[in-house]
Coordinates of N, CA and C and ligand atoms in Angstrom, one line a residue:
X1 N -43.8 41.6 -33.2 CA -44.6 40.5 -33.7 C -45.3 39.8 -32.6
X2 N -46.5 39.8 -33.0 CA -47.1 38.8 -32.2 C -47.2 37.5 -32.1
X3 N -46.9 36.5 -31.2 CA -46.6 34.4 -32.0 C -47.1 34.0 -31.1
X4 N -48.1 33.0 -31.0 CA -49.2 32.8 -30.5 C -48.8 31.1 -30.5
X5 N -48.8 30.1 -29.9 CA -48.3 28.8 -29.1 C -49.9 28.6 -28.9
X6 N -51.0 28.1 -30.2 CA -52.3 27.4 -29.1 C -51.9 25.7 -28.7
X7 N -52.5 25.8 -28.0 CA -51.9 24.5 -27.6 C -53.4 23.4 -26.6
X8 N -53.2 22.6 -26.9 CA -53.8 21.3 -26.3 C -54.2 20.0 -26.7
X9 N -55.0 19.6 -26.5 CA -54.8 17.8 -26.8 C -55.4 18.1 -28.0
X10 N -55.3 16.9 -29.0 CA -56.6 16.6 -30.2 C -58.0 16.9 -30.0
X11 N -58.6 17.7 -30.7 CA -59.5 17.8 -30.4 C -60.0 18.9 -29.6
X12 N -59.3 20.1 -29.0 CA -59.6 20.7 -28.3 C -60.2 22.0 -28.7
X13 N -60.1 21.8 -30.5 CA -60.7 23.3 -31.0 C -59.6 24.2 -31.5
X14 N -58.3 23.7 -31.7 CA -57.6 24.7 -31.8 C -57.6 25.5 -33.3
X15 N -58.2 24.3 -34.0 CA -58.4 24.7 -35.5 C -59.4 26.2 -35.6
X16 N -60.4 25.6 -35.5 CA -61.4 26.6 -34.8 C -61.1 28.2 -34.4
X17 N -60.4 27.9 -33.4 CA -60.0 29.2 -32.8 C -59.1 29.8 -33.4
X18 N -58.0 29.1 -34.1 CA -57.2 29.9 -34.9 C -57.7 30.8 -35.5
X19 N -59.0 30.2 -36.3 CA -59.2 30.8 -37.9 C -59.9 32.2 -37.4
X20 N -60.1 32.5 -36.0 CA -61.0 33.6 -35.2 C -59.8 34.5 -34.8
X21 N -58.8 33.9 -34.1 CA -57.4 34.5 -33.7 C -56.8 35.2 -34.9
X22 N -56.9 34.5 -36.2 CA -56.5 35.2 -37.2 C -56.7 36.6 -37.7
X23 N -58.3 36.3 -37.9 CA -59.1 37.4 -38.7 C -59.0 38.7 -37.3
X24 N -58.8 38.3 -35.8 CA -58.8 39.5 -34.9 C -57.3 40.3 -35.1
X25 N -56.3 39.4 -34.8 CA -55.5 39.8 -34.9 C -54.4 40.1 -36.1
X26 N -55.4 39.7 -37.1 CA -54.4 39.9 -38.4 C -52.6 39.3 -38.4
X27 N -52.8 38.0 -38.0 CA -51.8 37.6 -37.9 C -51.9 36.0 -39.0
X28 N -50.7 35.2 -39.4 CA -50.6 34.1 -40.0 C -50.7 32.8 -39.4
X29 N -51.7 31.6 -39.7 CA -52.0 30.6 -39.1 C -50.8 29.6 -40.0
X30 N -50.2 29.3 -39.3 CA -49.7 28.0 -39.3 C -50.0 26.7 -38.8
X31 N -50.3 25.9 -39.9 CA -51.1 24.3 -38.8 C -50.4 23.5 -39.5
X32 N -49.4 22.6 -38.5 CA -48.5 21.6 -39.9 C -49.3 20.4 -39.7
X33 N -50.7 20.3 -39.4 CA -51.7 18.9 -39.3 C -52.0 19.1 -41.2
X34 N -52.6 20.6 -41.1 CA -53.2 20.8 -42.3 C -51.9 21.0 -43.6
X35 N -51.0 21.3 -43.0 CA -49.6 21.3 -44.5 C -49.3 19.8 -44.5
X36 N -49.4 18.9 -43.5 CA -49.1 17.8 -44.0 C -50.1 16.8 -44.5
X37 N -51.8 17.5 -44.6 CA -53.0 16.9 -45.0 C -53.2 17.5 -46.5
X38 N -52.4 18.5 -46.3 CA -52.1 19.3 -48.0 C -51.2 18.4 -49.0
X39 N -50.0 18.2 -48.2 CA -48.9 17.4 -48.9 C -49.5 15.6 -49.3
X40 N -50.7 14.9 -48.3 CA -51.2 14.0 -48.4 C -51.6 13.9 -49.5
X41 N -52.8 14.6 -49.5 CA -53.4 15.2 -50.9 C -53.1 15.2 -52.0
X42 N -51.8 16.1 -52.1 CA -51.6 15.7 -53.8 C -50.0 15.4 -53.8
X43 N -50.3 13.9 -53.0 CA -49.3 12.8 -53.0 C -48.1 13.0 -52.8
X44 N -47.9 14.0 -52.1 CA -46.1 14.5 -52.5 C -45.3 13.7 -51.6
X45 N -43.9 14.0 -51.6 CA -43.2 13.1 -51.4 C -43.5 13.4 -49.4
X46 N -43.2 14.6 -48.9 CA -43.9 14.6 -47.8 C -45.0 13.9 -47.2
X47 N -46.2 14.1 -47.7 CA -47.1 13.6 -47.7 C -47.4 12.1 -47.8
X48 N -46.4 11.8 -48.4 CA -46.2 9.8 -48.3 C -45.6 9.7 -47.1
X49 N -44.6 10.3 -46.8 CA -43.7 10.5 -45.6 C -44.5 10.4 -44.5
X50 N -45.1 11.3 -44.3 CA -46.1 11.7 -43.3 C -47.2 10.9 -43.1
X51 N -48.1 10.5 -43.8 CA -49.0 9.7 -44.0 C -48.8 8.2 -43.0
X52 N -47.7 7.7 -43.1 CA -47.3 6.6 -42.4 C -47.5 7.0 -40.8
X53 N -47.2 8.1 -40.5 CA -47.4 8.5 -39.5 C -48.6 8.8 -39.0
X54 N -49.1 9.8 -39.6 CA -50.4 10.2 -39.6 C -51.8 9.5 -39.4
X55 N -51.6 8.2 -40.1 CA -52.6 7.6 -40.1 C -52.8 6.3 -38.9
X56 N -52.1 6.3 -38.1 CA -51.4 5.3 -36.7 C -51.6 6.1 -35.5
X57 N -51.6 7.3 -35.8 CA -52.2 8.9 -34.3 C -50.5 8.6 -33.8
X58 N -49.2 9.0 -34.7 CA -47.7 9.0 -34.3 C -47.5 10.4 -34.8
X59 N -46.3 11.1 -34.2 CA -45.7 12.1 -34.6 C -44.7 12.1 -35.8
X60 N -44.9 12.6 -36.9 CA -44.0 12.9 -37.9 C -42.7 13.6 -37.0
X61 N -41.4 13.0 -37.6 CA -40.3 13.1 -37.2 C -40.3 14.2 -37.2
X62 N -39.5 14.7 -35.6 CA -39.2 16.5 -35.6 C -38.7 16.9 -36.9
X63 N -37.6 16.2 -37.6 CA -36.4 17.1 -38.4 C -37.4 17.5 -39.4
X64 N -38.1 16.6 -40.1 CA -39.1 16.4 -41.2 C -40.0 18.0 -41.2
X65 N -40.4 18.0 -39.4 CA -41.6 18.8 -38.9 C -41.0 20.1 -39.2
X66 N -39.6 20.2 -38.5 CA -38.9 21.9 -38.6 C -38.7 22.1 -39.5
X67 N -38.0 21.0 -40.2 CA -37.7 22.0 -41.8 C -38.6 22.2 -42.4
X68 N -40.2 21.8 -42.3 CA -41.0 21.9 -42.9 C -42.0 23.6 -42.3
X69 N -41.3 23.8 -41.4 CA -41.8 24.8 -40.1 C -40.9 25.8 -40.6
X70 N -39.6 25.5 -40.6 CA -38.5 26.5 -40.9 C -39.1 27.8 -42.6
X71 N -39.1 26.3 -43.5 CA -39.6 26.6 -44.9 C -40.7 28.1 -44.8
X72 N -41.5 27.5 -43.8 CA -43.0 28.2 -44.2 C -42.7 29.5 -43.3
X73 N -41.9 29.6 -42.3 CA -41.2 30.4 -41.8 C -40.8 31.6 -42.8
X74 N -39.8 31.5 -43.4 CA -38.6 31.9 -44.6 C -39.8 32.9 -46.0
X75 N -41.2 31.9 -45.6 CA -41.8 32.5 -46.9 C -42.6 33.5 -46.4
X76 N -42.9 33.5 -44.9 CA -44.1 34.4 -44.6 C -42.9 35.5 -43.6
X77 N -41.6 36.0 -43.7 CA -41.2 36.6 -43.1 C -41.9 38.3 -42.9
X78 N -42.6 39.0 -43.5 CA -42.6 40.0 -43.4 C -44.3 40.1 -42.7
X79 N -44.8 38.7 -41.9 CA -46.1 39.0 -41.1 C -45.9 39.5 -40.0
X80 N -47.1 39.9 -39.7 CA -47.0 40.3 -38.5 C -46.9 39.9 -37.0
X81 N -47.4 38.2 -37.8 CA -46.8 37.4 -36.3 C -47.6 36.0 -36.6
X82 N -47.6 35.3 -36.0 CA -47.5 33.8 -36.3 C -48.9 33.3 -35.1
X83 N -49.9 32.2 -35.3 CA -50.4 31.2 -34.5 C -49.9 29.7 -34.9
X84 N -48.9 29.4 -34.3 CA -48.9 27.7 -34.6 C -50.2 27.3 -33.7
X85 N -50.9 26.8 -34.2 CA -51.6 25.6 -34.4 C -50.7 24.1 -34.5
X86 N -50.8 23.3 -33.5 CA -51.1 22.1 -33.3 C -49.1 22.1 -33.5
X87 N -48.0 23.2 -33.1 CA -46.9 23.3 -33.1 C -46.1 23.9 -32.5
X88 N -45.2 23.7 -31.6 CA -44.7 22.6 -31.4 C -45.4 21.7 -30.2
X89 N -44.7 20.5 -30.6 CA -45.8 19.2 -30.3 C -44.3 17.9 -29.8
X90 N -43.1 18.8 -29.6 CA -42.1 18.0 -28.8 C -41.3 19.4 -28.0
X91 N -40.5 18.5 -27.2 CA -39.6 19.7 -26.4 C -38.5 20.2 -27.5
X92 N -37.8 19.1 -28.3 CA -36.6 19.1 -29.7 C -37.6 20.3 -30.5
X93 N -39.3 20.2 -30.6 CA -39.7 21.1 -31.8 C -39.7 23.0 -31.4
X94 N -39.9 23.0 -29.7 CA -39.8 24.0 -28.9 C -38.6 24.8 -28.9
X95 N -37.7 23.8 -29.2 CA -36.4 24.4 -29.2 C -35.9 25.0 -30.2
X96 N -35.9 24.1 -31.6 CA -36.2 24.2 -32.7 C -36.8 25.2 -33.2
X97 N -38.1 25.5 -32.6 CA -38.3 26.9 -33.1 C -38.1 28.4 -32.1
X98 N -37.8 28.1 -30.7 CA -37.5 29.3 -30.6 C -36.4 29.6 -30.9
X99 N -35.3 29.0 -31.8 CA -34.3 29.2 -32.3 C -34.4 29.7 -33.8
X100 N -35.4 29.3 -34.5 CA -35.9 29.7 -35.8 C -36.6 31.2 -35.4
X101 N -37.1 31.6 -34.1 CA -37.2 32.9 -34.2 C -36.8 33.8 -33.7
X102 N -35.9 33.5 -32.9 CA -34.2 34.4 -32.7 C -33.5 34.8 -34.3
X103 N -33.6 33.6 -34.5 CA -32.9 34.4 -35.9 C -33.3 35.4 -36.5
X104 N -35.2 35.4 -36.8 CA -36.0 36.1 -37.2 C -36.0 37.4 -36.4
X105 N -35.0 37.8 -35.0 CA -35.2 38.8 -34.5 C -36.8 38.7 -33.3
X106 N -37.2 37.9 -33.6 CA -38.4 37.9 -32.8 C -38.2 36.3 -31.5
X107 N -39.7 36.3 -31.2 CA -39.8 35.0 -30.0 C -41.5 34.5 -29.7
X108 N -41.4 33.7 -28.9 CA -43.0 33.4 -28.9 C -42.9 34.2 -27.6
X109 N -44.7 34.8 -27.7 CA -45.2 35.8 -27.2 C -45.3 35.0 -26.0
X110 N -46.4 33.8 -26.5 CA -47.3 33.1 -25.1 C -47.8 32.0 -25.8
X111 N -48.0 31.2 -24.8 CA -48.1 29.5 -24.8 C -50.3 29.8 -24.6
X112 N -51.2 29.8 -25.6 CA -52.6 30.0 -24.8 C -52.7 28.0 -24.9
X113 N -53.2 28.0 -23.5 CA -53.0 26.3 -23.8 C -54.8 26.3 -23.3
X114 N -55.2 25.1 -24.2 CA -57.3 25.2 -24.0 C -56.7 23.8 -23.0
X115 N -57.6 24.3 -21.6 CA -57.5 23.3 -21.5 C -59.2 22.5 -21.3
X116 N -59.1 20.8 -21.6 CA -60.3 20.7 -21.6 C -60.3 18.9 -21.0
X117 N -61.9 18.6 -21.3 CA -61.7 17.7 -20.4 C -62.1 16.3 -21.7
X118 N -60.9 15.3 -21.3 CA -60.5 14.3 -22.3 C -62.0 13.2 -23.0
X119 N -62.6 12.6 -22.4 CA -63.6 11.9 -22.5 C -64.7 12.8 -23.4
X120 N -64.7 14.2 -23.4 CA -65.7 14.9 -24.2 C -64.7 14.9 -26.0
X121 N -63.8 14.8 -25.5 CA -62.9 15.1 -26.7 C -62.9 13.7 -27.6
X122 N -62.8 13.1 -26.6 CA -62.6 11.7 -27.6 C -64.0 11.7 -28.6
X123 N -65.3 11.7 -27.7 CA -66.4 11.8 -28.5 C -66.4 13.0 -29.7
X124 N -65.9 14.1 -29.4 CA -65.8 15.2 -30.2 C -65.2 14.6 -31.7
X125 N -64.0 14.1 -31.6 CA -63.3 13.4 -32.5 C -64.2 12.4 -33.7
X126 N -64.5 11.6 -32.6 CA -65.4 10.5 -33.4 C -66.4 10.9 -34.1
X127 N -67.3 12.2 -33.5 CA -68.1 12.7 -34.5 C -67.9 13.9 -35.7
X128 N -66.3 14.4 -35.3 CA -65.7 14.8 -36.5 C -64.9 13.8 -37.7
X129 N -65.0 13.2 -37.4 CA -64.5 11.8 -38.0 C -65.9 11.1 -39.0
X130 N -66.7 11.5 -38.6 CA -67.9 11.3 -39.8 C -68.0 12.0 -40.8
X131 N -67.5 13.4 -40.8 CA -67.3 14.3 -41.7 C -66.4 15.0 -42.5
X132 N -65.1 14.9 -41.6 CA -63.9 15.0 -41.6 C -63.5 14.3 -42.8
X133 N -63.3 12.7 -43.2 CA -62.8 12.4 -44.0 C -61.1 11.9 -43.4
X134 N -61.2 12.0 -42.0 CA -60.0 12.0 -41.7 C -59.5 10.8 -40.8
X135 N -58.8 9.9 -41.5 CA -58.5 8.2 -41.1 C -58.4 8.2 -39.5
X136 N -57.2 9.4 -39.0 CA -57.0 9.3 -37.6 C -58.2 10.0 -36.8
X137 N -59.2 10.1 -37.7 CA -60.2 10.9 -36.4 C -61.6 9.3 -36.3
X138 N -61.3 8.4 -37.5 CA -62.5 7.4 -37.2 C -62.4 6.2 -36.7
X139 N -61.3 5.6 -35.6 CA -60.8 4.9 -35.1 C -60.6 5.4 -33.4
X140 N -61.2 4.5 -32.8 CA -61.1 4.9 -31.3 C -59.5 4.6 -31.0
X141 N -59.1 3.8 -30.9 CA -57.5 3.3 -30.9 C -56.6 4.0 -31.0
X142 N -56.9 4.6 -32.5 CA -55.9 5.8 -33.0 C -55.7 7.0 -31.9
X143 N -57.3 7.3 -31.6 CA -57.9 8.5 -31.4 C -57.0 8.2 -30.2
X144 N -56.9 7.3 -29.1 CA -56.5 7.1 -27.8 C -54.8 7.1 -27.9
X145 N -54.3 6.8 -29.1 CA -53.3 6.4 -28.8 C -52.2 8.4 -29.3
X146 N -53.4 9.2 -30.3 CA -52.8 10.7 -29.8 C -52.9 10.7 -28.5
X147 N -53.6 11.0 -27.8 CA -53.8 11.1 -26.8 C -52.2 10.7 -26.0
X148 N -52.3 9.8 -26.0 CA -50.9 9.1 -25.0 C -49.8 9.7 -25.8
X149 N -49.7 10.1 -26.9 CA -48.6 10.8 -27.8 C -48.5 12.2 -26.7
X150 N -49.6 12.7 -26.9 CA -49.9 14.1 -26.0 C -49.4 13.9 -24.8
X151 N -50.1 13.3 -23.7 CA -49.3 13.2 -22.4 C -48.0 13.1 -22.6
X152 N -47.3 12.2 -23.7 CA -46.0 11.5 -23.3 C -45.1 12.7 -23.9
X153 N -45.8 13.2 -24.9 CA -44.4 14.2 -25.8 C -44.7 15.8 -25.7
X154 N -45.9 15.9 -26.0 CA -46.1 17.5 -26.1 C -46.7 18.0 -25.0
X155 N -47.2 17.2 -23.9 CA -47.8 18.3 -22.9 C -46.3 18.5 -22.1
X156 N -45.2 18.1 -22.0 CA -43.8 18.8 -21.3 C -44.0 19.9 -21.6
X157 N -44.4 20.3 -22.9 CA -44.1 21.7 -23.4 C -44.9 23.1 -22.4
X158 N -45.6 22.5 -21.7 CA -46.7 23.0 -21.0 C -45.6 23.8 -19.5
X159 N -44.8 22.7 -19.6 CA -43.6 22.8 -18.3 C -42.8 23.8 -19.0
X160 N -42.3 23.8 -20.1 CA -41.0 24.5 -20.9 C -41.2 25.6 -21.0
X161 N -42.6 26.2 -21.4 CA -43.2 27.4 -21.5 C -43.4 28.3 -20.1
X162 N -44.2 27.7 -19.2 CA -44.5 28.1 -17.9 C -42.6 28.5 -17.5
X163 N -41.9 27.7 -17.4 CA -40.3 28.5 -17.1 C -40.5 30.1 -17.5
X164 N -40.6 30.2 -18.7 CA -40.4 31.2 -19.3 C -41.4 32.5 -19.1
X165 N -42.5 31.9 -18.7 CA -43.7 32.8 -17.6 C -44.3 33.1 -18.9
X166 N -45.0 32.1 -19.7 CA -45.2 32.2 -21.3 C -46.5 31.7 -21.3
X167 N -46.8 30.8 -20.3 CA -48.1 29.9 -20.1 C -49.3 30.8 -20.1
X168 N -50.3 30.5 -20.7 CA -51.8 31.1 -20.2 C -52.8 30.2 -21.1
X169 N -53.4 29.7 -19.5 CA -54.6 28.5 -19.6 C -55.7 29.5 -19.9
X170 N -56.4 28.7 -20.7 CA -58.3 29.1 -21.0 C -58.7 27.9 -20.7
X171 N -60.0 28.1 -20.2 CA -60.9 26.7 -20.2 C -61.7 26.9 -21.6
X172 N -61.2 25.7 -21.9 CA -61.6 25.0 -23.7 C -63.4 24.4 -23.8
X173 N -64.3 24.5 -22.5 CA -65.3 23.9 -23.1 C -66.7 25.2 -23.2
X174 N -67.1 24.5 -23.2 CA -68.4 25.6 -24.0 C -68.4 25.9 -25.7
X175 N -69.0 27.0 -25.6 CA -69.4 27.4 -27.3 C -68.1 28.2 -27.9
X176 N -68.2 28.2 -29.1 CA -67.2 28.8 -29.6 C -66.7 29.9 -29.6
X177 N -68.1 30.7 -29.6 CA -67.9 32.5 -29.3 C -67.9 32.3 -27.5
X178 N -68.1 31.8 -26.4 CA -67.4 31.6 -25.2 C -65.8 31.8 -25.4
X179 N -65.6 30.3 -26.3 CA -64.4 30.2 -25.5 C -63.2 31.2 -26.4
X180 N -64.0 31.6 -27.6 CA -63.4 32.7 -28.2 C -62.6 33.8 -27.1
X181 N -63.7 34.3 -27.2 CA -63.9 35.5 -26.1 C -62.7 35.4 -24.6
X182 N -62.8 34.2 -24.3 CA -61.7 34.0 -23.2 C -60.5 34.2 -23.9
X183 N -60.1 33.2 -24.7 CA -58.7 33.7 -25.8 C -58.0 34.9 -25.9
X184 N -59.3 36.0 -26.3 CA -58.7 36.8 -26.5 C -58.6 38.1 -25.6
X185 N -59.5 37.9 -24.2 CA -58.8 38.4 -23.4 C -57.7 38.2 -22.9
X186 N -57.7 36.7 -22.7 CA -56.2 36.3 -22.3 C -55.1 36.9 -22.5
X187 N -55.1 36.5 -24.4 CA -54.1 37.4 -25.1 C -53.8 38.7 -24.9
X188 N -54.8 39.3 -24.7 CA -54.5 40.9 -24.6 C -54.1 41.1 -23.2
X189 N -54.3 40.4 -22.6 CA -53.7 40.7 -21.2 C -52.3 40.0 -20.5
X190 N -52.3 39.4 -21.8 CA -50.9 38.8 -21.5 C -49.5 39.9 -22.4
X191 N -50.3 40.2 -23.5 CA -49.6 41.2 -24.1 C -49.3 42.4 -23.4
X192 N -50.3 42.7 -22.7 CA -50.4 43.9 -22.3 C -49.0 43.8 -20.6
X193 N -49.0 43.2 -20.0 CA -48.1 42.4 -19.0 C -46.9 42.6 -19.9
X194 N -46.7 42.1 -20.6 CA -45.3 41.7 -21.6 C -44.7 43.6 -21.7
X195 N -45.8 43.9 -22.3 CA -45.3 45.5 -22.7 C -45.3 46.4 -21.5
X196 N -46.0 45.6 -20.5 CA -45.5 47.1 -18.8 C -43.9 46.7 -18.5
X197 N -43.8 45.6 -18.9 CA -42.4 44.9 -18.0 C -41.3 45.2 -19.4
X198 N -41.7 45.8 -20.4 CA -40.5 46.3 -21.3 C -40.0 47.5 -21.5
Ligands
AMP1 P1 -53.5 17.9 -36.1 O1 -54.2 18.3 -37.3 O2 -52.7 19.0 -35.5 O3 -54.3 17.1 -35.1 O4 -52.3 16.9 -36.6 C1 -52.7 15.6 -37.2 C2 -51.5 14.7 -37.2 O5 -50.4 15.3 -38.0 C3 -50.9 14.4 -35.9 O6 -51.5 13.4 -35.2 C4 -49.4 14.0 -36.3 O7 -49.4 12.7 -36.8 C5 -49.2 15.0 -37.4 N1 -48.6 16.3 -36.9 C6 -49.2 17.5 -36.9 N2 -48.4 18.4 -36.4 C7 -47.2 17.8 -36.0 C8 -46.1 18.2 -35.3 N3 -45.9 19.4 -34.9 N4 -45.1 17.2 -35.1 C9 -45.3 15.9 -35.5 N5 -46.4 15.5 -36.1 C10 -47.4 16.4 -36.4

């Protein structure tokens, strides 16, 4: 299986790239931004849950997040392999799931982390946030205060990964089919490393 860790701040594209990472590699996108914008939507009890969070740029509680990760896990067992999108997003969620995929027999492949530069992103935000529809993307505050979520909680993951010789940076700015194109060499070349050393 292939499991794919994109990773970086708000705003960095990961959405984007997934839906390209997908269709190349015929693998399953998981984004628990968008399962808990689903659950929002038609008001579920999650979705109230979350929402309190969501709407302030705070992290929905890990336990909430895994079991909710775990779930979607359990239903899509027979893919070919996984992109979390915008997951895990603590060290407790990293753990958390490379434990949910031991069980599965499997593990994450590689950490692709975009990296990009903050001040373009914030604006990026704000003008997705005209169209989006999306509370935490139309508030500069909010927008700043993911941000400090990211430094303080989920860029460790950046450290946790690299142990494990898992890490592989792209530069996140340019056009889409650019930074596409870097991705997916990466990946293949990180795959390709993985399978000389097996
Ligand atoms: P995203 O669409 O990935 O930017 O996520 C939007 C918001 O959903 C985040 O700011 C968090 O409030 C929440 N969220 C998404 N993924 C997670 C996660 N893995 N852990 C906790 N909260 C999350």
């Amino acid at each position: 299986m292939l499991n794919i860790i994109l990773f970086g701040p708000p705003g960095a594209g990961k959405g984007t790239q997934s839906n390209k990472i997908i269709e190349k590699y015929n693998i399953t996108h998981l984004s628990t931004g968008d399962v808990f914008r689903y659950n929002m939507k038609n008001d579920t009890e999650l979705g109230q849950l979350a929402k309190s969070y969501i709407d302030k740029g705070e992290l929905v509680p890990d336990e909430v997040t895994n079991n909710m990760v775990k779930d979607f896990l359990e239903r899509n067992e027979n893919s070919n392999g996984f992109i979390f999108d915008g997951y895990p997003r603590t060290i407790a969620q990293g753990e958390a799931l490379d434990k949910m995929l031991i069980e599965m027999g499997t593990s994450v492949s590689m950490l692709v982390a975009l990296e990009v530069d903050e001040d373009e992103l914030v604006k990026r935000l704000l003008e997705r946030g005209k169209t989006s529809g999306r509370v935490d993307d139309q508030d500069e505050e909010t927008i700043r205060n993911r941000f400090k979520v990211y430094q303080d909680e989920t860029s460790p993951l950046a450290v946790y990964y690299s142990k494990q010789d898992k890490y592989v940076g792209v530069h996140g700015m340019g056009s889409i089919d650019e930074i596409f194109d870097r991705i997916y060499h990466a990946i293949d070349s990180k795959s390709n490393d993985v399978s000389e050393e097996e």
